[in-house]
PDB file of C-alpha atoms and ligand atoms in Angstrom:
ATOM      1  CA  UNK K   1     -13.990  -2.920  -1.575  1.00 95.00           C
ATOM      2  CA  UNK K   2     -10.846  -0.489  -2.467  1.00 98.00           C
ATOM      3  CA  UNK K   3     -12.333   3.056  -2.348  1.00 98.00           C
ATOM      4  CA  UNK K   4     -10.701   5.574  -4.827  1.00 98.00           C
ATOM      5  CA  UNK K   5     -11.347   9.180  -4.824  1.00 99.00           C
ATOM      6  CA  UNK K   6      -9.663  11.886  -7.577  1.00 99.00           C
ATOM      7  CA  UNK K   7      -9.565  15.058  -6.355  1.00 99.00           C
ATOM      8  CA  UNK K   8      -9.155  18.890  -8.058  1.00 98.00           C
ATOM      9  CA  UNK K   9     -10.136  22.348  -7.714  1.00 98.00           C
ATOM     10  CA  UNK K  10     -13.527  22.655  -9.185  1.00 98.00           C
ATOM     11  CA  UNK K  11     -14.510  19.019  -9.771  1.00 98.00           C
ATOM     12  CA  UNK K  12     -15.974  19.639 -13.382  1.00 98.00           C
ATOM     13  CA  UNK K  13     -12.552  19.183 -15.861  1.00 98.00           C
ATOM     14  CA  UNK K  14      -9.385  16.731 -14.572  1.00 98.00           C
ATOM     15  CA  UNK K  15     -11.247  14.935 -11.539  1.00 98.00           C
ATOM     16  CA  UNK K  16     -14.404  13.741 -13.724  1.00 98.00           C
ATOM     17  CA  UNK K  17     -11.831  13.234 -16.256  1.00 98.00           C
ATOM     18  CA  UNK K  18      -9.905  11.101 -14.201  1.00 99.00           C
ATOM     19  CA  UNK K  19     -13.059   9.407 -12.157  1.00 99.00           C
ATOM     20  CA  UNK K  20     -13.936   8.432 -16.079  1.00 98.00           C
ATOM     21  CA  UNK K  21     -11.169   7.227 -17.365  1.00 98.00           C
ATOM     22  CA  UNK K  22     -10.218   5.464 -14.105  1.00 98.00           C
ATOM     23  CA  UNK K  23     -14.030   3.659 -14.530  1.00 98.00           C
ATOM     24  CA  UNK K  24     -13.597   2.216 -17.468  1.00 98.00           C
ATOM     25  CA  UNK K  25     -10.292   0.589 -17.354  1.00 98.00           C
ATOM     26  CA  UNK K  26     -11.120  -0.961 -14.390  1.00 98.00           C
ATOM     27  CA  UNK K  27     -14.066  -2.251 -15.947  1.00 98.00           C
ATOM     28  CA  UNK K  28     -11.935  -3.662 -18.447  1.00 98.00           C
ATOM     29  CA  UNK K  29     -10.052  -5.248 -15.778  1.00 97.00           C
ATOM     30  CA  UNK K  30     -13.034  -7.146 -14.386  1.00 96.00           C
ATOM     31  CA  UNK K  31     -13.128  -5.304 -10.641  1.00 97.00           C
ATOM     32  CA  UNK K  32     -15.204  -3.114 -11.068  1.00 97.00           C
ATOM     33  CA  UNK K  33     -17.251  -4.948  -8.182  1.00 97.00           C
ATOM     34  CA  UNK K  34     -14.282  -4.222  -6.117  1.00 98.00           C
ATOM     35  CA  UNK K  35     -13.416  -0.706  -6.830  1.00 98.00           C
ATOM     36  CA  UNK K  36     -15.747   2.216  -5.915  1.00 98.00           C
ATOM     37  CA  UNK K  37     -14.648   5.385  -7.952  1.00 98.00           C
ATOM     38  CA  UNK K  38     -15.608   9.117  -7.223  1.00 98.00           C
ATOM     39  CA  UNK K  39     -14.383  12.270  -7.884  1.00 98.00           C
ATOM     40  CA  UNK K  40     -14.363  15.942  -5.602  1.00 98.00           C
ATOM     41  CA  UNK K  41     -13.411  19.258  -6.192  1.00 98.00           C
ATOM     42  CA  UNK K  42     -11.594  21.438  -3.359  1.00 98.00           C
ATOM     43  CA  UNK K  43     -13.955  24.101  -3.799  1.00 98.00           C
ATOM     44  CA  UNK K  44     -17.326  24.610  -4.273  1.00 96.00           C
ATOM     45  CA  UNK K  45     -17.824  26.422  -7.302  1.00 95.00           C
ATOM     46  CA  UNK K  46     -19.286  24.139  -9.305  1.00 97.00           C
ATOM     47  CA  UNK K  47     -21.455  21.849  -6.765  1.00 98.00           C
ATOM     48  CA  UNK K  48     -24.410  20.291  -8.939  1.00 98.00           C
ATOM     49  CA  UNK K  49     -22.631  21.271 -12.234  1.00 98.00           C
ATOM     50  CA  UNK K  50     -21.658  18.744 -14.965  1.00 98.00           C
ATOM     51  CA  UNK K  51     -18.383  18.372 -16.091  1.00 98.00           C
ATOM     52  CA  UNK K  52     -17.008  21.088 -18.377  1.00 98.00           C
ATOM     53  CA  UNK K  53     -17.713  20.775 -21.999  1.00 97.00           C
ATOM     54  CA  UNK K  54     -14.409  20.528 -23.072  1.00 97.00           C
ATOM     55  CA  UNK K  55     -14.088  17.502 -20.608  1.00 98.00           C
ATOM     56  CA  UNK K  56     -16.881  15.944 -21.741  1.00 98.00           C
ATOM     57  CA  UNK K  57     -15.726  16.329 -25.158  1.00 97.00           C
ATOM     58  CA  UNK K  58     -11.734  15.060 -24.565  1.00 97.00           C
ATOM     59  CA  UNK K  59     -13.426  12.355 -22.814  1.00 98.00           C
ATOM     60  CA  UNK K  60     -15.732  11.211 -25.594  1.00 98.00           C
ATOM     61  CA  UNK K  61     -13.208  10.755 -28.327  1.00 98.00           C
ATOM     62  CA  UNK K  62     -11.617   8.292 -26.109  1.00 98.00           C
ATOM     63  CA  UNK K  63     -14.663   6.628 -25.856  1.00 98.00           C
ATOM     64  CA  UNK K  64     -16.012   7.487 -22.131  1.00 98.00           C
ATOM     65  CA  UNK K  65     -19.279   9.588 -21.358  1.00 98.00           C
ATOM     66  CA  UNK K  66     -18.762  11.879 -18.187  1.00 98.00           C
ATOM     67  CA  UNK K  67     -22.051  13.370 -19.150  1.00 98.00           C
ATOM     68  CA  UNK K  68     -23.981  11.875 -15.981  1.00 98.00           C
ATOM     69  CA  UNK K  69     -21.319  13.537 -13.158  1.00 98.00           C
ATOM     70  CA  UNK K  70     -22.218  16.284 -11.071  1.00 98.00           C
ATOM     71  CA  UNK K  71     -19.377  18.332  -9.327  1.00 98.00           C
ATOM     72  CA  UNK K  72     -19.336  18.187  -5.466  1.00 98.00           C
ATOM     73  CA  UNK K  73     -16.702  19.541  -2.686  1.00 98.00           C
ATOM     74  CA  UNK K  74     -14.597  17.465  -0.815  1.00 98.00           C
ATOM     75  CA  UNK K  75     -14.995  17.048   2.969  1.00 98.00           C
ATOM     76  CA  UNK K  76     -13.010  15.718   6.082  1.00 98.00           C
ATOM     77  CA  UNK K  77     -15.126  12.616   5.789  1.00 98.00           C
ATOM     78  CA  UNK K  78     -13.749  11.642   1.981  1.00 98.00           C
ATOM     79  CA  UNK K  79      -9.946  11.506   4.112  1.00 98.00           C
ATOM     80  CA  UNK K  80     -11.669   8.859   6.211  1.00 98.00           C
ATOM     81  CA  UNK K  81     -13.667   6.441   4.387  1.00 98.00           C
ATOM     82  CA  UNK K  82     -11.664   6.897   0.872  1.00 98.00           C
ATOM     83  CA  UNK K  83      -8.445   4.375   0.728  1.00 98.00           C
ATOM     84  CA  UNK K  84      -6.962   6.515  -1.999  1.00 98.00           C
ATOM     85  CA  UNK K  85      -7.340  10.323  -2.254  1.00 98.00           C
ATOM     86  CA  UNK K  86      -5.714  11.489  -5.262  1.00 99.00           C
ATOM     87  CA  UNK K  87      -4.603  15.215  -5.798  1.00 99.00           C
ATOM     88  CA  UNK K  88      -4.113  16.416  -8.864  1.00 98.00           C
ATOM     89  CA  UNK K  89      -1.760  18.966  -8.065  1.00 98.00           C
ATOM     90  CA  UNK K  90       0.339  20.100  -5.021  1.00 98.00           C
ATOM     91  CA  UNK K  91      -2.157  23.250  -4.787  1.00 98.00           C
ATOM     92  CA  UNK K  92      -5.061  20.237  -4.310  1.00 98.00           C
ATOM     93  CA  UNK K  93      -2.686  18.296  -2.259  1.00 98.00           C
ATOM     94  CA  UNK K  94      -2.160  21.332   0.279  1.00 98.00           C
ATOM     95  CA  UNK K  95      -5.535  21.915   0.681  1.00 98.00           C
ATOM     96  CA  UNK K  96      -6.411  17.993   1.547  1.00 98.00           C
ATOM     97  CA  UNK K  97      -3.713  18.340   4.271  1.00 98.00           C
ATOM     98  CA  UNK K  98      -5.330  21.330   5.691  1.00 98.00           C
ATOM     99  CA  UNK K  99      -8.766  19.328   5.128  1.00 97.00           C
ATOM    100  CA  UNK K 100      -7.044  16.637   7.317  1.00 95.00           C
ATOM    101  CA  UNK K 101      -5.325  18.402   9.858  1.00 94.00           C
ATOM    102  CA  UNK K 102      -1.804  17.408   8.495  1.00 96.00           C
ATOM    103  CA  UNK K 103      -0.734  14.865   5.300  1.00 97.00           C
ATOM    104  CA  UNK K 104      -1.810  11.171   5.385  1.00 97.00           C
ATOM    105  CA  UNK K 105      -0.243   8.424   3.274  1.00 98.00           C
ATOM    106  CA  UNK K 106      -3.244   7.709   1.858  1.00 98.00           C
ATOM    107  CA  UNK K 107      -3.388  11.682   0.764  1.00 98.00           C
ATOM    108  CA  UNK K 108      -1.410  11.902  -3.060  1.00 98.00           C
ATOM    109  CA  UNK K 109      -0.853  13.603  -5.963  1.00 98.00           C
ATOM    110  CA  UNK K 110      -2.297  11.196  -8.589  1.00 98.00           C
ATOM    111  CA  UNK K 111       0.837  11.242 -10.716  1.00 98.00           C
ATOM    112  CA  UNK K 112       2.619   9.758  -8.120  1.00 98.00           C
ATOM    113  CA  UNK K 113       1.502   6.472 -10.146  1.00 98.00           C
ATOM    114  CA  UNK K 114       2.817   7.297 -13.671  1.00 98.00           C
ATOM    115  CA  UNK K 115       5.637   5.191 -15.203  1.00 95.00           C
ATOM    116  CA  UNK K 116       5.586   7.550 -18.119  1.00 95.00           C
ATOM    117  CA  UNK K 117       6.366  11.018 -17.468  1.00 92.00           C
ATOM    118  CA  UNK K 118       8.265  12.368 -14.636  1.00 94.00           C
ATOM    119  CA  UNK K 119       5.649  15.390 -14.500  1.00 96.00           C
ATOM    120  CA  UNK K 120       3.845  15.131 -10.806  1.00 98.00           C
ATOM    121  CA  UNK K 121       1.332  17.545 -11.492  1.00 98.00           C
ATOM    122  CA  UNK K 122      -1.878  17.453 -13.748  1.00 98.00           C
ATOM    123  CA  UNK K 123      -2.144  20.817 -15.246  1.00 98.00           C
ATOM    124  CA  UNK K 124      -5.202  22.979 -14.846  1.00 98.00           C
ATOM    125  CA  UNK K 125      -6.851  22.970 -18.635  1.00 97.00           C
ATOM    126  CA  UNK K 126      -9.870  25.431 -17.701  1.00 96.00           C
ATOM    127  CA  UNK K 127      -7.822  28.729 -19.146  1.00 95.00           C
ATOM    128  CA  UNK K 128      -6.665  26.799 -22.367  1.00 91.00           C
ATOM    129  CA  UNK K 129      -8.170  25.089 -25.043  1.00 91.00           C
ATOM    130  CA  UNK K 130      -9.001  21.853 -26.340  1.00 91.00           C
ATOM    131  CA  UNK K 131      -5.212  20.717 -26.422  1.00 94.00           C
ATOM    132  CA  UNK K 132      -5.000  21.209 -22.817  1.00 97.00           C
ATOM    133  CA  UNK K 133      -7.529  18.567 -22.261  1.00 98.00           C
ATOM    134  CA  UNK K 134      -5.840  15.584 -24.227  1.00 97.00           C
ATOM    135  CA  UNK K 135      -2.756  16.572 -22.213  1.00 97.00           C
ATOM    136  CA  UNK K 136      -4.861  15.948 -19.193  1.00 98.00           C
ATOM    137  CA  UNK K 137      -5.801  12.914 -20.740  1.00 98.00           C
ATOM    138  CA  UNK K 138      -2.645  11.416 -21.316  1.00 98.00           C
ATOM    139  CA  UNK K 139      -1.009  12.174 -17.897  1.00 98.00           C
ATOM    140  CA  UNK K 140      -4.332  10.452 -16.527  1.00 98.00           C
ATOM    141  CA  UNK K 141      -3.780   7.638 -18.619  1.00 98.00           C
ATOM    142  CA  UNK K 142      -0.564   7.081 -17.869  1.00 98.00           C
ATOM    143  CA  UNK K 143      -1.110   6.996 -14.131  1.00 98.00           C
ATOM    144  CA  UNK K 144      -4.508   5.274 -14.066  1.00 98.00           C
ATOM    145  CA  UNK K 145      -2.180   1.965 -15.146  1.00 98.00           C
ATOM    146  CA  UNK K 146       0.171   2.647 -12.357  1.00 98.00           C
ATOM    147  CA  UNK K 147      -2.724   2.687 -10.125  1.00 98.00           C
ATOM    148  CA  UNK K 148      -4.696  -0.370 -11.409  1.00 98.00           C
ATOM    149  CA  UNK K 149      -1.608  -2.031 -11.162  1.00 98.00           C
ATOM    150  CA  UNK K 150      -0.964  -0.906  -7.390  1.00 98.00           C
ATOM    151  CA  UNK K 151      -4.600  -2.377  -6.381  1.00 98.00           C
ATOM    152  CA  UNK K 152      -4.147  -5.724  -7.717  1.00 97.00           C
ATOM    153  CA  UNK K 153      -1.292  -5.959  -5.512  1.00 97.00           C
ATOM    154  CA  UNK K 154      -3.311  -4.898  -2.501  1.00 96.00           C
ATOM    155  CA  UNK K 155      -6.115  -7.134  -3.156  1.00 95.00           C
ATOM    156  CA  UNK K 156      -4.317 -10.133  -3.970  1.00 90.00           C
ATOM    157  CA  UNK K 157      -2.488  -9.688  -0.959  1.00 77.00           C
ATOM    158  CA  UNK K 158      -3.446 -12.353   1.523  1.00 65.00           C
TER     159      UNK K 158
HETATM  160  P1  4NP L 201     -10.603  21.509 -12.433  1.00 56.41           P
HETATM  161  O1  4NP L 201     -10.534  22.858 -13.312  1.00 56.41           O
HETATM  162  O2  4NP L 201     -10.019  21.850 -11.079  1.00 56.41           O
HETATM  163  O3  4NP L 201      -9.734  20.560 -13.196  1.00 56.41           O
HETATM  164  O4  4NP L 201     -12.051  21.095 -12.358  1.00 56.41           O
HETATM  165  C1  4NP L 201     -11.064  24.070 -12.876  1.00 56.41           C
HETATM  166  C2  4NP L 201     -12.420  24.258 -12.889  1.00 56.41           C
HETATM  167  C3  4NP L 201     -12.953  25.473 -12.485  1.00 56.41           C
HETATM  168  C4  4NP L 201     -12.111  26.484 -12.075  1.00 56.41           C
HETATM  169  C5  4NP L 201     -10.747  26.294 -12.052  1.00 56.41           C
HETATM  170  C6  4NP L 201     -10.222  25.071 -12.455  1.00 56.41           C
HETATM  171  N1  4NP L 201     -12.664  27.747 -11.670  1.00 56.41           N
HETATM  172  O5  4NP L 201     -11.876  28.649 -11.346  1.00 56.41           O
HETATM  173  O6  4NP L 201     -13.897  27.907 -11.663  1.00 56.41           O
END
């Protein structure tokens, strides 16, 4: 089993988001026996909350219901027993590595998979509007591919 956490500040708009979108392509993909998906947020203002409804609402034109997720805070233990932990910015990344006691290969900013766009950073949509959250969506998109791709190799290595 390949463990997969996504990881942001509040855990209710780009980590659901991602944890979503993520979910159902590898569903597509037929692993979804093999993948365990999650999603965190850095801090704990949302714990218990739903995604945002602007989330929820970017992610249901495309087709995926987020409804059902409930926002949580990341812990020294996710560093351990996740194979991937995936930032979705630096400020997310920083605060992993001081989660961790220092950075860990395992420990990335999500983008870090996107053959697409040379951006490295998912932007923060909760100050914007509804645009902001299809531009989430299409950095995700584009780096949820990269990553698919990158775990196929792993578990079809012998
Ligand atoms: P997220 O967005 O990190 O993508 O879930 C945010 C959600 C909540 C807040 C900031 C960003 N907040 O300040 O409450």
């Amino acid at each position: 089993m390949i463990k997969v956490l996504f990881v942001c500040l509040g855990n209710i708009c780009r980590s659901p988001m991602a944890e979503g979108l993520f979910r159902a392509l590898v569903e597509k993909s037929g692993l979804a026996d093999r993948v365990q998906i999650d999603s965190a947020g850095t801090h704990g203002y949302h714990i218990g909350e739903p995604p945002d409804e602007r989330a929820r609402k970017a992610m249901a034109r495309h087709g995926v219901d987020i409804g059902m997720l409930e926002g949580r805070k990341a812990t020294a233990i996710d560093l351990e027993i996740f194979d991937y932990v995936l930032a979705m910015d630096r400020s997310n990344l920083d605060d992993l590595e001081r989660l961790g006691g220092g950075p860990r290969p395992h420990v990335r900013l999500f983008l870090e998979f996107a053959h697409h766009s040379a951006e490295r950073e998912v932007p923060d949509p909760y100050y914007g509007g509804p645009e902001g959250f299809e531009r989430v969506y299409a950095l995700l998109e584009d780096a949820a591919a990269g990553l698919l791709a990158d775990i196929e190799q792993r578990l079809n290595r012998p």
